[in-house]
């Protein structure tokens, strides 16, 4: 008895070998019909025996291609048409595409093996790829995902590639970026006037230069890296000097996982992240310390080779552990266009390993860690973007423009929330440009009209992301408070729309309802009703505004000025100047920022110079605290909706003045913050009848704080929710804004 079904598959199902997989499966089950790609994903029509169709649907899920991820499968019965073969039909393109664009994928084992087959047409070919692996988001110019809409459109397939591309039984069936030595793009190496052409020669020369201590700019998937030998101290030192990157840690790329295990203490969870298809930089405790790689930091950032080129570089004899850092000057965004790279990196790189395939958009390496409460994505970019991060039940399209630091944007179409790659600090001209381009990019890819969009932005009137949001001309524009957006990002990840929670946002800086600088906020409520601020850190002065975030002693002046009987700590002149600003009420702001509280503690503990990257002082406190055994917490009392930092910082100052071990002081401070927060959370949960505490904001990147919170709060039978999909830092703000807009 023949019956027929129409099957709708949603998720990441395009550009990942899904149609050939369906084709083979249908043949195996002796089913007739067709499969095609459309704007919503994949549609399958099947005719045949009921039992065979049922088996087909089961296998669809269980045997799906490695790179595919299925969000839903809908099956409905229909009338048989009387077909007798199975075919792959042309793509159909009608309304708003809501198919998810696949993130970039690391080279698969089949391709790596093929790259090592002497005599093959892809022997040592750096652009080898197949439907299981290779570039996606970084080469897509527009949808649908077909070769003509990718940066591979300039290369015509030869007979060899074309026959594989059109053979449903081949693993390169409809692999859009397919290429080989004969028909595809190549690498070349330029060093001054000298140009080395030919993939093997160019890669071989790059490996030699790296061994000789040179700094080589290497074009990868989503941008250029600056590479050098991680064990060569003088190469690392000159990279820091030339890049104006004084202390921020460099990521390392060891040749393989065995070497990665020698470098860092990798938990099973960390290895899962390290080898996941996103291939992020994974932060893990360092086992080996190379000079200059990650100063004053317990962790090392490690990532495995992911582009075929990386494998070839190591094959060619490059140093077995490379520094692989984003190619840019200081904190600018990563270079990805060849002309820009040559110009911006002149004077930094000794040589350039340039690949011909253009990069459609900048996609930096992602950063992740196996944290106390599960995986934490600290920078969500290559390998993750632009996959959906949440399902938000809303019909209208929403665009959220995020925050100005660590910017990302989010777009909600047909209830799917897509988050962009990491864009960066919008004060940087190039980052702001790419912020605008990314908005245009996503809006046009998903064919949303600006006039139909609900636009969500931060409440800060001076943010660039706010000003652009107001200029976009959407159907409506709404501002959302920064820390509510942090909390909403966690609720959105979980789809917890009706759950009443206590939301704790400990953070650096965010514009508050009252116009002061918030960053130590506790809310109660849920998405539909809103999040009411029920408690906060005691208010402190912040002399000098933005500069206070760069100079811990300046923040310290603001916080310590409220403390009586303070011992005489030896601060630099800037401290006294800041006190003067407070006295005169000049350029002095009010803050409840826990980020600045950590800065103040850092200053008391001896970090009195300028920070050279965001969050450095707080990371330093965590670092020295880790060196100490557990210490009793300093008091951080909670009363009348206020966490009082005076006893906390006062005790710290006295202990430092008495000469107590610095690490112990830092440990007691960290423990104090955790204990104070737990006391506040327990009281507030009881008062409001809540059982779940949501934590989000930059301060919760402090893993030691999370460990302490877990050990204290765990026994109190309160659930703790943290971010696991988007970053707890400002990279997660756009998702939170989008969710708040949906439930407004
Ligand atoms: Zn492959
Ligand atoms: Fe924030």
XYZ file of C-alpha atoms and ligand atoms in Angstrom:
746
model
C 0.000 0.000 0.000
C 1.598 3.255 -1.142
C 1.208 6.426 0.845
C 2.828 9.875 0.627
C 4.220 12.432 3.060
C 5.516 15.970 2.941
C 8.313 16.471 5.437
C 9.513 19.882 6.538
C 12.943 20.053 8.191
C 14.137 23.226 9.926
C 17.501 24.081 11.423
C 21.020 24.244 10.019
C 20.226 22.002 7.062
C 21.656 23.888 4.075
C 25.269 23.785 2.987
C 25.934 20.808 5.229
C 25.296 17.909 2.842
C 21.694 17.441 3.841
C 20.116 16.911 0.413
C 22.602 14.223 -0.707
C 22.056 12.554 2.646
C 18.286 12.588 2.041
C 18.855 11.321 -1.503
C 20.924 8.358 -0.316
C 18.494 7.605 2.483
C 15.526 7.602 0.088
C 17.358 5.225 -2.260
C 18.226 2.940 0.604
C 14.600 2.802 1.758
C 13.330 2.476 -1.842
C 11.242 5.606 -1.666
C 10.309 7.876 -4.566
C 9.877 11.636 -4.380
C 12.093 14.694 -4.159
C 13.998 17.027 -1.825
C 14.674 20.727 -2.169
C 16.112 23.683 -0.297
C 13.809 26.601 0.347
C 13.601 29.675 2.537
C 12.520 27.721 5.585
C 15.017 24.890 5.294
C 14.495 21.590 3.482
C 11.277 20.144 2.092
C 10.994 16.442 1.292
C 8.224 14.649 -0.565
C 8.121 10.853 -0.222
C 6.086 8.048 -1.706
C 6.258 4.402 -0.718
C 5.482 1.864 1.981
C 4.386 3.267 5.340
C 6.991 1.304 7.252
C 9.761 2.550 4.971
C 8.640 6.146 5.401
C 8.624 5.746 9.170
C 12.135 4.324 9.113
C 13.194 7.174 6.849
C 11.964 9.796 9.320
C 13.733 8.092 12.206
C 17.020 7.946 10.302
C 16.587 11.553 9.233
C 17.216 12.501 12.811
C 19.608 9.834 14.003
C 21.896 9.613 10.942
C 21.965 13.299 9.962
C 25.233 14.749 8.603
C 27.710 15.805 11.287
C 27.462 19.502 10.536
C 23.660 19.595 10.403
C 21.538 20.509 13.359
C 17.824 19.886 13.178
C 15.479 22.232 14.992
C 12.254 20.487 13.971
C 10.799 17.862 11.644
C 7.153 18.159 10.616
C 5.474 15.322 8.771
C 2.069 15.540 7.093
C 0.191 13.055 4.916
C -0.710 13.883 1.334
C -2.015 12.208 -1.834
C 0.521 10.059 -3.735
C 1.463 11.463 -7.147
C 2.703 8.159 -8.554
C 6.418 9.001 -8.903
C 8.932 6.218 -9.449
C 12.290 7.913 -8.831
C 13.840 10.182 -6.218
C 15.357 13.511 -7.300
C 17.054 16.576 -5.909
C 15.088 19.547 -7.187
C 16.159 23.171 -7.703
C 16.077 25.488 -4.721
C 12.854 27.420 -4.174
C 12.984 31.008 -3.029
C 9.866 32.946 -2.063
C 9.359 34.934 1.094
C 11.522 35.745 4.087
C 14.276 33.200 4.316
C 14.446 31.888 7.840
C 16.829 29.056 7.029
C 19.806 29.259 9.270
C 23.100 30.065 7.645
C 25.715 27.567 8.701
C 28.703 28.868 10.634
C 32.190 28.116 9.250
C 33.362 24.554 9.835
C 36.798 23.049 10.514
C 38.444 20.753 7.960
C 36.988 17.242 8.364
C 39.096 14.111 8.663
C 38.184 12.905 5.156
C 39.491 16.166 3.687
C 42.633 16.141 5.845
C 43.341 12.580 4.661
C 42.716 13.516 1.056
C 45.057 16.490 1.419
C 47.799 13.986 2.258
C 47.191 11.724 -0.761
C 50.120 12.205 -3.080
C 49.137 12.605 -6.688
C 45.557 13.613 -5.871
C 44.118 16.757 -7.322
C 43.808 18.225 -3.844
C 47.193 17.069 -2.549
C 48.385 19.756 -0.113
C 45.661 22.041 -1.349
C 44.808 24.727 1.258
C 41.253 25.315 0.013
C 40.079 21.716 0.231
C 36.532 21.358 1.620
C 33.384 19.269 1.314
C 29.776 19.320 2.482
C 30.933 18.298 5.959
C 33.472 21.066 6.330
C 34.884 24.350 5.115
C 33.862 27.970 4.964
C 30.218 29.043 5.102
C 29.309 32.343 6.773
C 32.696 33.844 5.894
C 32.134 33.277 2.148
C 28.368 33.852 1.820
C 27.497 37.082 0.025
C 23.741 36.510 -0.115
C 21.111 33.772 0.138
C 20.195 31.192 -1.049
C 23.505 29.489 -0.415
C 24.679 28.751 -3.954
C 28.164 29.162 -5.406
C 27.190 32.268 -7.383
C 26.322 33.936 -4.070
C 29.662 33.178 -2.424
C 33.170 34.640 -2.687
C 34.001 31.531 -4.791
C 31.978 32.918 -7.696
C 35.186 34.139 -9.383
C 36.475 30.570 -9.898
C 34.898 28.236 -12.400
C 34.922 24.533 -11.494
C 36.930 22.234 -13.717
C 35.520 18.879 -14.880
C 36.915 17.081 -11.827
C 35.243 19.334 -9.257
C 32.085 19.741 -11.345
C 31.518 15.987 -11.599
C 31.788 15.618 -7.826
C 29.626 18.675 -7.274
C 26.820 17.177 -9.354
C 27.052 13.580 -8.094
C 24.526 12.943 -5.312
C 26.628 10.013 -4.112
C 29.737 12.173 -3.650
C 30.605 13.949 -0.410
C 31.086 17.126 -2.473
C 27.570 17.079 -3.912
C 26.566 20.749 -3.949
C 29.541 21.718 -1.795
C 29.441 25.349 -2.898
C 33.079 26.291 -2.183
C 34.459 23.123 -3.837
C 37.838 23.664 -5.509
C 41.066 21.885 -6.368
C 44.657 22.672 -7.314
C 43.684 23.062 -10.956
C 40.608 25.268 -10.787
C 40.641 26.924 -7.385
C 42.306 29.824 -5.581
C 45.862 29.661 -4.218
C 48.134 31.082 -1.568
C 51.219 33.213 -2.081
C 53.779 34.675 0.286
C 55.031 38.224 0.120
C 57.977 39.456 2.146
C 59.009 42.951 1.169
C 59.626 42.915 -2.569
C 59.831 39.139 -2.750
C 56.823 37.085 -3.777
C 56.723 33.298 -3.502
C 53.920 31.741 -5.545
C 52.557 28.204 -5.501
C 50.799 26.878 -2.398
C 53.530 24.507 -1.326
C 56.383 26.938 -1.853
C 54.541 29.793 -0.152
C 53.475 27.719 2.862
C 56.937 26.152 3.093
C 58.592 29.574 3.106
C 56.158 30.800 5.778
C 57.103 27.828 7.965
C 60.801 28.639 7.516
C 60.273 32.268 8.415
C 58.308 31.303 11.536
C 61.136 29.009 12.596
C 63.553 31.867 12.119
C 61.565 34.016 14.550
C 59.618 36.108 12.052
C 56.085 37.403 12.470
C 53.880 36.235 9.619
C 50.403 37.532 8.803
C 48.358 34.500 7.810
C 45.012 34.746 6.047
C 42.562 32.295 7.564
C 38.802 31.780 7.418
C 37.403 34.983 8.844
C 40.425 37.260 8.842
C 44.178 37.492 9.217
C 46.169 36.137 12.138
C 49.560 37.293 13.259
C 51.603 34.172 13.851
C 54.947 33.590 15.497
C 56.785 30.829 17.346
C 55.282 30.758 20.861
C 58.530 29.419 22.318
C 60.616 32.202 20.798
C 60.702 34.852 23.494
C 62.090 37.615 21.337
C 59.555 36.982 18.571
C 56.741 37.175 21.138
C 58.240 40.316 22.615
C 58.529 42.065 19.276
C 54.977 41.036 18.383
C 53.776 42.758 21.567
C 55.841 45.837 20.852
C 54.811 46.150 17.204
C 51.138 45.469 17.910
C 50.985 47.863 20.889
C 49.548 45.002 22.883
C 51.324 45.208 26.186
C 49.772 42.543 28.365
C 46.567 41.097 26.920
C 47.056 37.326 26.575
C 47.849 35.786 23.185
C 46.038 32.677 21.967
C 48.113 29.625 21.088
C 47.603 27.077 18.347
C 49.392 23.802 19.102
C 49.787 21.345 16.264
C 47.433 18.776 17.777
C 45.453 17.880 20.868
C 48.304 15.924 22.450
C 50.366 19.108 22.499
C 47.364 21.098 23.726
C 47.210 18.752 26.728
C 50.833 19.541 27.499
C 50.153 23.259 27.441
C 46.988 23.396 29.504
C 45.084 21.373 32.047
C 42.126 20.299 29.919
C 39.064 18.880 31.624
C 36.873 16.524 29.582
C 34.431 19.428 29.170
C 37.243 21.683 27.938
C 38.238 19.054 25.366
C 34.669 18.862 24.148
C 34.770 22.606 23.508
C 38.249 22.480 21.990
C 37.306 19.814 19.462
C 33.771 21.074 18.818
C 32.945 22.224 15.308
C 33.308 25.852 16.403
C 36.984 25.203 17.297
C 37.028 28.138 19.723
C 39.972 29.400 21.702
C 39.486 27.546 24.990
C 40.679 29.082 28.235
C 42.112 26.518 30.638
C 44.671 26.519 33.459
C 48.199 26.780 32.051
C 50.623 23.900 32.638
C 53.520 25.456 30.790
C 54.377 29.120 30.933
C 56.020 30.591 27.870
C 57.346 34.070 28.619
C 55.136 36.911 27.450
C 52.140 34.810 26.378
C 49.675 35.422 29.194
C 51.203 37.573 31.907
C 49.496 37.636 35.338
C 46.968 35.061 34.270
C 46.404 31.476 35.359
C 44.801 30.532 32.093
C 46.076 29.908 28.627
C 43.958 30.330 25.499
C 44.393 27.333 23.221
C 42.784 26.435 19.888
C 43.300 23.571 17.475
C 44.117 23.963 13.765
C 40.857 24.358 11.851
C 41.576 25.634 8.338
C 43.343 23.201 5.961
C 46.050 25.853 5.729
C 46.862 25.472 9.438
C 47.397 21.734 8.984
C 49.629 22.407 5.972
C 51.697 24.965 7.890
C 52.448 22.396 10.584
C 53.066 19.711 7.943
C 55.588 22.058 6.371
C 57.538 22.187 9.621
C 56.238 25.361 11.275
C 56.946 25.602 15.026
C 54.681 23.172 16.863
C 53.079 25.843 19.023
C 52.194 29.073 17.293
C 50.952 32.323 18.680
C 47.830 32.994 16.610
C 46.442 36.370 17.449
C 43.962 38.534 15.559
C 45.838 40.637 13.059
C 45.214 44.209 14.014
C 46.821 47.158 15.648
C 46.027 47.306 19.363
C 42.253 46.974 19.824
C 41.110 47.551 16.242
C 39.005 44.821 14.655
C 40.737 41.988 12.814
C 41.947 42.716 9.246
C 40.246 40.614 6.584
C 40.722 42.398 3.256
C 44.105 41.888 1.626
C 44.760 45.563 0.837
C 43.791 46.613 4.359
C 45.927 43.898 5.912
C 48.969 44.899 3.866
C 48.505 48.517 4.856
C 47.522 48.086 8.509
C 50.047 45.377 9.284
C 53.017 46.963 7.521
C 55.623 47.342 10.242
C 54.047 44.525 12.286
C 54.305 41.490 9.990
C 57.586 40.514 8.337
C 55.720 38.536 5.702
C 52.189 37.890 4.480
C 50.740 34.513 3.600
C 47.875 35.637 1.398
C 45.101 33.444 0.072
C 43.169 34.476 -3.005
C 39.688 33.555 -1.840
C 38.078 36.755 -0.539
C 36.548 36.821 2.935
C 32.946 38.048 2.782
C 32.953 39.371 6.301
C 35.192 39.597 9.325
C 34.654 36.654 11.714
C 37.112 36.484 14.602
C 38.013 33.420 16.622
C 35.538 32.606 19.357
C 36.589 32.282 22.988
C 35.052 29.773 25.388
C 35.680 28.055 28.683
C 34.324 25.034 30.498
C 32.961 26.907 33.494
C 31.554 26.117 36.900
C 27.992 26.163 35.579
C 28.715 24.687 32.135
C 30.261 26.040 28.964
C 30.722 29.798 28.823
C 31.105 31.580 25.506
C 33.123 34.719 26.150
C 33.314 35.784 22.517
C 30.768 34.284 20.155
C 32.046 34.545 16.633
C 33.657 32.104 14.162
C 32.084 28.662 14.262
C 29.026 29.905 16.157
C 27.784 32.954 14.257
C 25.285 33.469 12.769
C 23.425 30.430 14.133
C 20.196 30.968 16.050
C 20.707 31.491 19.770
C 17.094 31.398 20.939
C 13.485 30.990 19.903
C 11.412 34.018 20.797
C 7.653 33.735 20.291
C 7.055 36.910 18.293
C 5.715 37.451 14.782
C 7.236 40.833 14.050
C 10.906 41.034 13.039
C 13.137 42.636 15.671
C 16.613 44.103 15.351
C 18.624 44.719 18.519
C 21.742 46.868 18.231
C 23.501 45.727 21.423
C 25.941 47.748 23.518
C 28.965 49.821 22.476
C 31.651 47.528 23.908
C 32.016 43.931 22.674
C 29.148 44.741 20.343
C 27.017 42.103 18.670
C 23.642 42.576 17.048
C 20.644 40.260 17.057
C 17.898 39.788 14.490
C 14.655 37.956 15.190
C 12.835 36.597 12.125
C 9.908 34.184 12.283
C 10.600 33.686 15.966
C 14.252 32.696 15.482
C 16.836 34.944 17.156
C 20.104 35.097 15.227
C 23.138 36.676 16.866
C 25.872 38.260 14.798
C 29.560 37.616 15.131
C 31.570 39.684 17.634
C 31.889 43.184 16.205
C 33.909 44.880 18.910
C 34.249 48.313 20.426
C 32.156 50.781 18.446
C 34.465 53.669 19.361
C 36.833 52.165 16.820
C 35.996 53.547 13.405
C 36.403 50.196 11.643
C 34.285 48.403 14.193
C 31.551 50.972 13.769
C 31.710 50.487 10.004
C 31.406 46.743 10.427
C 28.519 47.266 12.877
C 26.649 49.080 10.100
C 27.633 46.501 7.505
C 26.540 43.635 9.730
C 23.111 45.177 10.211
C 22.729 45.617 6.439
C 24.086 42.123 5.930
C 21.673 40.304 8.227
C 18.693 42.431 7.327
C 19.225 41.828 3.617
C 20.061 38.118 3.990
C 16.827 37.529 5.813
C 15.007 39.897 3.488
C 13.486 41.947 6.223
C 12.397 45.470 5.374
C 13.777 48.107 7.701
C 10.339 49.729 7.819
C 8.870 46.530 9.332
C 11.465 46.193 12.055
C 11.027 46.804 15.729
C 14.402 48.236 16.743
C 15.738 47.677 20.261
C 18.737 49.525 21.670
C 20.502 50.392 24.905
C 19.069 53.130 27.122
C 22.373 55.040 26.980
C 21.591 58.165 24.916
C 25.235 58.666 23.925
C 25.921 55.133 22.720
C 26.747 54.900 19.019
C 24.543 51.820 18.841
C 21.681 53.948 20.223
C 22.170 56.773 17.764
C 22.307 54.435 14.796
C 19.213 52.588 16.044
C 17.317 55.871 16.073
C 18.389 56.642 12.502
C 17.397 53.275 11.057
C 13.769 54.193 10.449
C 12.182 51.043 11.889
C 8.471 50.673 12.597
C 9.136 51.355 16.277
C 12.207 51.964 18.408
C 12.563 51.053 22.075
C 15.303 51.616 24.632
C 16.124 48.969 27.233
C 18.190 49.305 30.365
C 21.558 47.592 30.034
C 21.400 45.288 33.054
C 17.819 44.203 32.429
C 19.070 43.171 28.978
C 21.850 41.111 30.617
C 19.266 39.239 32.726
C 16.874 38.880 29.774
C 19.660 37.260 27.726
C 19.741 34.315 30.142
C 15.939 34.007 30.191
C 15.883 34.142 26.373
C 18.474 31.357 26.065
C 16.175 29.148 28.143
C 12.898 30.360 26.718
C 11.890 31.021 30.325
C 9.229 33.591 29.583
C 6.925 32.901 32.535
C 9.550 32.156 35.150
C 9.800 34.662 37.980
C 13.423 35.067 38.979
C 15.875 37.119 40.952
C 18.188 38.688 38.367
C 21.656 39.734 39.495
C 23.708 41.841 37.113
C 27.226 42.582 38.324
C 28.914 44.464 35.537
C 31.300 47.196 34.491
C 29.222 50.026 33.159
C 25.641 50.521 32.063
C 23.320 53.510 31.880
C 20.836 53.360 34.742
C 17.171 54.389 34.963
C 18.232 57.406 37.003
C 21.036 58.423 34.627
C 23.788 57.209 36.992
C 26.285 54.510 36.100
C 24.828 51.154 37.128
C 26.611 47.837 37.421
C 25.613 46.190 40.707
C 21.891 45.624 40.231
C 19.407 43.087 41.528
C 15.997 42.709 39.892
C 12.901 40.666 40.622
C 10.271 39.757 38.076
C 9.791 38.004 34.770
C 9.813 38.863 31.084
C 6.152 39.692 30.564
C 5.753 41.817 33.673
C 9.192 43.397 33.600
C 12.179 43.343 35.897
C 11.955 45.622 38.895
C 15.147 46.818 40.532
C 14.898 45.649 44.147
C 18.464 46.110 45.382
C 21.866 47.417 44.339
C 25.396 48.107 45.429
C 25.766 51.127 47.718
C 26.340 54.227 45.615
C 29.904 55.472 45.233
C 31.459 58.475 43.566
C 33.271 57.987 40.310
C 35.681 60.836 39.663
C 36.735 61.483 36.062
C 34.043 59.411 34.351
C 35.398 57.152 31.615
C 39.020 57.534 32.743
C 38.040 55.866 36.026
C 37.588 52.615 34.149
C 41.214 52.819 32.983
C 42.804 53.817 36.295
C 41.906 51.587 39.236
C 43.236 54.202 41.701
C 40.709 56.682 40.373
C 37.837 54.285 41.060
C 39.432 53.543 44.442
C 39.341 57.244 45.360
C 35.599 57.243 44.716
C 34.873 54.163 46.800
C 37.369 54.732 49.602
C 36.344 58.355 50.135
C 33.275 57.029 51.973
C 35.293 55.003 54.464
C 36.296 56.465 57.825
C 39.568 55.710 59.602
C 41.239 54.493 56.478
C 44.898 53.557 56.969
C 47.396 55.470 54.895
C 47.907 53.453 51.727
C 50.624 54.441 49.371
C 48.746 55.543 46.248
C 50.188 57.478 43.319
C 49.396 61.167 42.823
C 46.409 60.377 40.593
C 44.557 59.164 43.711
C 44.837 62.521 45.478
C 43.867 64.385 42.298
C 40.780 62.192 42.036
C 39.853 62.905 45.673
C 40.070 66.578 44.841
C 37.623 66.153 41.962
C 35.191 64.502 44.388
C 35.585 67.279 46.980
C 34.916 69.957 44.418
C 32.191 67.931 42.735
C 33.932 68.338 39.389
C 33.501 65.652 36.721
C 32.300 63.276 39.396
C 29.586 60.740 38.690
C 27.608 58.326 40.812
C 27.979 54.591 40.349
C 26.789 51.263 41.672
C 29.266 49.320 39.495
C 30.709 46.115 40.916
C 33.318 46.255 38.125
C 34.622 49.472 39.676
C 34.455 47.867 43.134
C 36.841 45.181 41.850
C 39.068 47.902 40.362
C 39.157 49.612 43.759
C 40.197 46.361 45.411
C 42.897 45.904 42.771
C 44.242 49.379 43.529
C 44.328 48.666 47.276
C 46.172 45.423 46.533
C 48.794 47.251 44.496
C 47.493 47.455 40.915
C 47.937 51.205 40.646
C 48.953 51.655 36.993
C 46.722 52.135 33.975
C 44.939 49.016 32.715
C 45.864 48.078 29.156
C 42.711 46.121 28.355
C 39.146 45.996 29.657
C 38.649 43.934 32.784
C 42.387 43.581 33.438
C 42.354 44.771 37.060
C 39.530 42.410 38.043
C 41.294 39.532 36.289
C 44.406 40.366 38.248
C 42.496 40.216 41.557
C 41.163 36.782 40.599
C 44.648 35.686 39.570
C 46.336 36.575 42.844
C 43.370 35.273 44.869
C 43.784 31.864 43.244
C 47.284 31.596 44.656
C 45.925 31.665 48.221
C 44.243 28.996 50.268
C 40.656 29.733 51.185
C 40.362 32.767 53.452
C 37.436 33.920 55.589
C 35.281 36.441 53.763
C 35.460 40.142 54.519
C 32.063 41.469 55.568
C 29.804 42.701 52.752
C 26.500 43.260 54.544
C 23.119 43.554 52.878
C 20.394 45.731 54.399
C 17.571 47.921 53.082
C 18.141 46.930 49.498
C 21.789 47.901 49.576
C 25.018 45.918 49.552
C 27.430 47.990 51.617
C 30.980 47.917 50.271
C 32.451 49.962 53.132
C 33.162 47.105 55.573
C 34.453 45.028 52.631
C 36.959 47.554 51.323
C 37.733 48.840 54.821
C 38.810 45.376 56.002
C 40.839 44.906 52.848
C 42.628 48.226 53.330
C 43.457 47.498 56.962
C 44.791 44.015 56.149
C 46.964 45.398 53.365
C 48.281 48.117 55.633
C 49.141 45.471 58.231
C 51.046 43.575 55.588
C 48.827 40.502 55.293
C 49.674 38.331 52.293
C 48.278 39.936 49.161
C 46.833 36.696 47.785
C 45.007 36.008 51.053
C 43.582 39.514 51.041
C 42.366 39.056 47.468
C 40.860 35.694 48.396
C 39.040 37.175 51.381
C 37.749 39.983 49.182
C 36.470 37.611 46.488
C 34.906 35.390 49.107
C 33.320 38.456 50.689
C 31.700 39.530 47.440
C 30.333 36.011 46.962
C 29.054 35.747 50.559
C 27.432 39.181 50.451
C 25.682 38.404 47.183
C 24.467 35.057 48.513
C 23.067 36.654 51.674
C 21.281 39.279 49.606
C 19.970 36.681 47.147
C 18.696 34.404 49.915
C 16.876 37.254 51.661
C 15.370 38.610 48.457
C 14.309 35.191 47.171
C 12.502 34.584 50.407
C 10.836 37.981 50.395
C 9.639 37.650 46.785
C 8.960 33.910 46.880
C 11.585 33.021 44.268
C 13.728 29.915 43.857
C 15.967 30.861 40.939
C 18.834 33.333 40.712
C 19.950 34.541 37.281
C 23.529 35.820 36.993
C 24.740 37.893 34.046
C 27.124 40.773 33.408
C 30.855 41.126 32.851
C 31.812 40.491 36.488
C 30.515 36.922 36.196
C 33.390 36.123 33.854
C 35.276 35.778 37.144
C 35.279 32.005 37.487
C 36.504 32.034 41.089
C 33.490 34.145 42.038
C 31.198 31.592 40.370
C 32.904 28.735 42.206
C 32.347 30.513 45.515
C 28.734 31.298 44.653
C 28.105 27.680 43.790
C 29.543 26.413 47.043
C 27.615 28.934 49.147
C 24.302 29.039 47.275
C 24.134 25.354 46.421
C 23.131 24.220 49.917
C 20.487 26.984 50.065
C 18.455 25.146 47.432
C 18.395 28.028 45.023
C 18.837 27.318 41.321
C 21.477 29.366 39.565
C 21.100 30.233 35.901
C 23.972 31.683 33.868
C 24.589 32.305 30.168
C 25.678 29.279 28.159
C 24.841 30.379 24.607
C 25.664 34.082 24.430
C 28.385 35.792 26.476
C 27.719 37.031 30.028
C 29.580 40.196 28.974
C 28.180 42.853 26.653
C 28.318 40.434 23.720
C 25.048 39.041 25.108
C 23.217 42.359 25.368
C 21.669 42.242 21.882
C 19.830 38.982 22.563
C 18.507 40.384 25.844
C 17.286 43.554 24.123
C 15.538 41.512 21.434
C 13.733 39.437 24.075
C 12.707 42.542 26.031
C 11.346 44.086 22.825
C 9.318 40.944 22.102
C 7.696 41.027 25.542
C 7.278 44.730 25.815
Zn 35.709 17.871 4.214
Fe 27.346 45.037 30.553
